[in-house]
mmCIF file of C-alpha atoms in Angstrom:
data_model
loop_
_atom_site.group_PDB
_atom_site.id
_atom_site.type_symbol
_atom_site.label_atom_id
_atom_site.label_comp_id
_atom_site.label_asym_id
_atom_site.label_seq_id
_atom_site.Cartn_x
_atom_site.Cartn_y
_atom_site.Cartn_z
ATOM 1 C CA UNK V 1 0.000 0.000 0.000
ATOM 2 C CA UNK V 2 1.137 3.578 -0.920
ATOM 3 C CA UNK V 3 0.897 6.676 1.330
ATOM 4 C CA UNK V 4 -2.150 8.465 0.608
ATOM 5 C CA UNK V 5 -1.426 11.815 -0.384
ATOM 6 C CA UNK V 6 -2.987 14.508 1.905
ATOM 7 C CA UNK V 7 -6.359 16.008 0.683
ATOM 8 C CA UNK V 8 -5.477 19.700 -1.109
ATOM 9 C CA UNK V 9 -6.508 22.390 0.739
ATOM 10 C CA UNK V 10 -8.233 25.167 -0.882
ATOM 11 C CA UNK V 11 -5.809 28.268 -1.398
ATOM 12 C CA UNK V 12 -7.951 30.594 0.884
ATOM 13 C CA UNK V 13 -7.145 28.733 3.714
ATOM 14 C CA UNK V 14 -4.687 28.211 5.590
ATOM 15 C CA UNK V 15 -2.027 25.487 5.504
ATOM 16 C CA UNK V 16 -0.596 24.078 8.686
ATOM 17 C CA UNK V 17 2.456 22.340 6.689
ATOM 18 C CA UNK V 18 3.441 25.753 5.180
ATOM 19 C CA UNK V 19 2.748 28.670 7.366
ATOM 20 C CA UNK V 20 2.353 32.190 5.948
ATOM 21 C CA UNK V 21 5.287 34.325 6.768
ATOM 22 C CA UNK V 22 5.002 36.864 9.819
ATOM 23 C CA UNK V 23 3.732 40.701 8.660
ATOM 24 C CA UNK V 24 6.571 43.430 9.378
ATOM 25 C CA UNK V 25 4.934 44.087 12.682
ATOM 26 C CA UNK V 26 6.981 47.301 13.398
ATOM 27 C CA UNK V 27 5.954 49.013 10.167
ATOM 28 C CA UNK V 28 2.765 48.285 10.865
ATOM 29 C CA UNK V 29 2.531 49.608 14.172
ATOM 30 C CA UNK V 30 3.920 52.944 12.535
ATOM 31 C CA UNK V 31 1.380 53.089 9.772
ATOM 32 C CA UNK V 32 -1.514 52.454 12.716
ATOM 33 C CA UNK V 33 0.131 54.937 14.924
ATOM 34 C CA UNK V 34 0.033 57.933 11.971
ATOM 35 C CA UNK V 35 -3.141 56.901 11.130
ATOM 36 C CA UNK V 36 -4.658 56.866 14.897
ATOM 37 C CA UNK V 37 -2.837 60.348 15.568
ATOM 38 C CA UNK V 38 -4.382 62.361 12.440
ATOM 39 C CA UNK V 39 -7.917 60.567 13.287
ATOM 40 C CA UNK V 40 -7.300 62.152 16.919
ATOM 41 C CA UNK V 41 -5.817 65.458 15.829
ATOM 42 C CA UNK V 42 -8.126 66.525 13.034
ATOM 43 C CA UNK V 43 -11.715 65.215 15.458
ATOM 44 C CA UNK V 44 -10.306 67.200 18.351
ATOM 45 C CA UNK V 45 -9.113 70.257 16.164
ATOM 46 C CA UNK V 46 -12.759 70.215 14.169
ATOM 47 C CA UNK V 47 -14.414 70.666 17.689
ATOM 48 C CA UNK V 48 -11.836 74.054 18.437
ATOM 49 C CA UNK V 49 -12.783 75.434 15.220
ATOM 50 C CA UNK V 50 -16.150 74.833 15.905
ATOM 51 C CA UNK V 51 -16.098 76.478 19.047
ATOM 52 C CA UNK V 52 -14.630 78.972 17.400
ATOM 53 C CA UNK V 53 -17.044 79.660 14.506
ATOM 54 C CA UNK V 54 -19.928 79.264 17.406
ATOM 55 C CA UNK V 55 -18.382 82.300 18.989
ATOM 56 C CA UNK V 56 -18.709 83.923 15.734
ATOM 57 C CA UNK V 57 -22.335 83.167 15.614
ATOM 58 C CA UNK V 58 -23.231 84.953 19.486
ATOM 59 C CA UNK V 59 -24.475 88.077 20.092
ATOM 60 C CA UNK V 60 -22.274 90.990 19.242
ATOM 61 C CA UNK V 61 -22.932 92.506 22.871
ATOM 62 C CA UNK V 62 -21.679 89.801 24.867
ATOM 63 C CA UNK V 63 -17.666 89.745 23.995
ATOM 64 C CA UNK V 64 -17.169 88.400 27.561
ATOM 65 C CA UNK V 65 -18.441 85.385 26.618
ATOM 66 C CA UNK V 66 -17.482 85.156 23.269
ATOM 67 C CA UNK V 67 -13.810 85.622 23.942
ATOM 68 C CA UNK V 68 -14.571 82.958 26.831
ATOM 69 C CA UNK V 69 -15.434 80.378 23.973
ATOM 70 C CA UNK V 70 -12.274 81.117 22.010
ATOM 71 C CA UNK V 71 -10.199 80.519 25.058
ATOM 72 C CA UNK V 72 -12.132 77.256 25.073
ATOM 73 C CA UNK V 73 -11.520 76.142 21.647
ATOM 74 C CA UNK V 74 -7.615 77.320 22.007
ATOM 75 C CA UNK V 75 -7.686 74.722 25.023
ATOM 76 C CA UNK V 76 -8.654 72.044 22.768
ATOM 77 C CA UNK V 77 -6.819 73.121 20.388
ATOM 78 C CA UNK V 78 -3.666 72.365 23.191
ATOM 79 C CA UNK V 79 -5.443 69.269 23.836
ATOM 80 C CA UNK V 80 -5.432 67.867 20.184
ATOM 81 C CA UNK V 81 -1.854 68.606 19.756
ATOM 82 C CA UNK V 82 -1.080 66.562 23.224
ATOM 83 C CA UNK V 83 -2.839 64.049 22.308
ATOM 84 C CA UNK V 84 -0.829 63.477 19.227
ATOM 85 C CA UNK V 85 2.240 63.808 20.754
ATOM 86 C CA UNK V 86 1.021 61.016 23.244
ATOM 87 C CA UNK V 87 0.176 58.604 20.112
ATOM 88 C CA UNK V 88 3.508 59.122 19.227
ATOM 89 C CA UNK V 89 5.207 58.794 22.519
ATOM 90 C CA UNK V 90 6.987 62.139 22.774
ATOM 91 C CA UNK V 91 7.091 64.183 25.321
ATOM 92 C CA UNK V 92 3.995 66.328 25.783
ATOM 93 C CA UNK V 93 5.781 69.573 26.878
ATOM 94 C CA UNK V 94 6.814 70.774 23.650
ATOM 95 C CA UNK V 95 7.062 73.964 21.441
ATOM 96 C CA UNK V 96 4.316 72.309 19.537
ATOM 97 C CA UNK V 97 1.828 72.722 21.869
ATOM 98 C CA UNK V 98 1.716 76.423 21.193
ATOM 99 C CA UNK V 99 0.331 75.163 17.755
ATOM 100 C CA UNK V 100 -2.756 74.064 19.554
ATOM 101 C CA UNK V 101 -3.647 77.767 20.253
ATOM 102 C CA UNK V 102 -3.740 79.284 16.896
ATOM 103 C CA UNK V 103 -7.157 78.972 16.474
ATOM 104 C CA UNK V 104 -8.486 80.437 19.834
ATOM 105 C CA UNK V 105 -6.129 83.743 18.966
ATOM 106 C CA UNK V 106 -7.509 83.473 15.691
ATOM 107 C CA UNK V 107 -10.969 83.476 17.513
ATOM 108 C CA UNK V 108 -10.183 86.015 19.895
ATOM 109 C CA UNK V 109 -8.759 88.759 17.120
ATOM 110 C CA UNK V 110 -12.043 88.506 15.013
ATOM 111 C CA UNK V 111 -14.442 89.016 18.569
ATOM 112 C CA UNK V 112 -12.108 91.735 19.548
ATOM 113 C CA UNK V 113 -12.522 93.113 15.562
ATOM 114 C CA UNK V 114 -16.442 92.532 15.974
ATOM 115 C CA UNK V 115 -16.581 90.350 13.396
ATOM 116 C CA UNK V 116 -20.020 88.592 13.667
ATOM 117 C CA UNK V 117 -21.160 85.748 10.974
#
């Protein structure tokens, strides 16, 4: 008697006798880190800028409050370029941060110019 043969296996599965070779984990882990940090980044920055633009929107008599939001959205601002720092595992005080609060001074020079939308 011969050896039987082992039954083929169909090519969309997988093969115990001939494993598939490992994925490049580390690049990998870089392309999922860049792609986690802009998801974070742009989400957090789209809520500053709305903040922002909200401010825009309020009552041309009450620039109290509507420098008060643009402080707001400059804090998230700070917070969206921490968190992608963090993704990336640098250090969170950086020069970068200051990046953060463009768009609260942005915010604040139109109330102070009473621009109203």
């Amino acid at each position: 008697m011969s050896d039987p043969t082992p039954p083929r296996r169909p090519r969309h599965l997988m093969d115990p006798d001939n494993p598939v070779r490992q994925v490049n984990d580390r690049s990998f882990t870089h392309v999922q880190r860049w792609v986690g940090s802009v998801l974070a980044v742009t989400t957090i920055l789209h809520l500053s800028a709305g903040l922002v633009i909200g401010a825009l929107f309020m009552d041309v008599d009450n620039t109290t409050g509507r420098v008060g939001i643009c402080v707001i959205g400059g804090l998230f601002g700070v917070v969206a370029v921490a968190v992608g720092l963090l993704i990336h595992q640098r250090t969170v005080a950086s020069p970068w941060l200051a990046l953060g609060l463009v768009p609260g001074i942005v915010g604040v020079v139109l109330v102070l110019n009473d621009v109203h939308l």
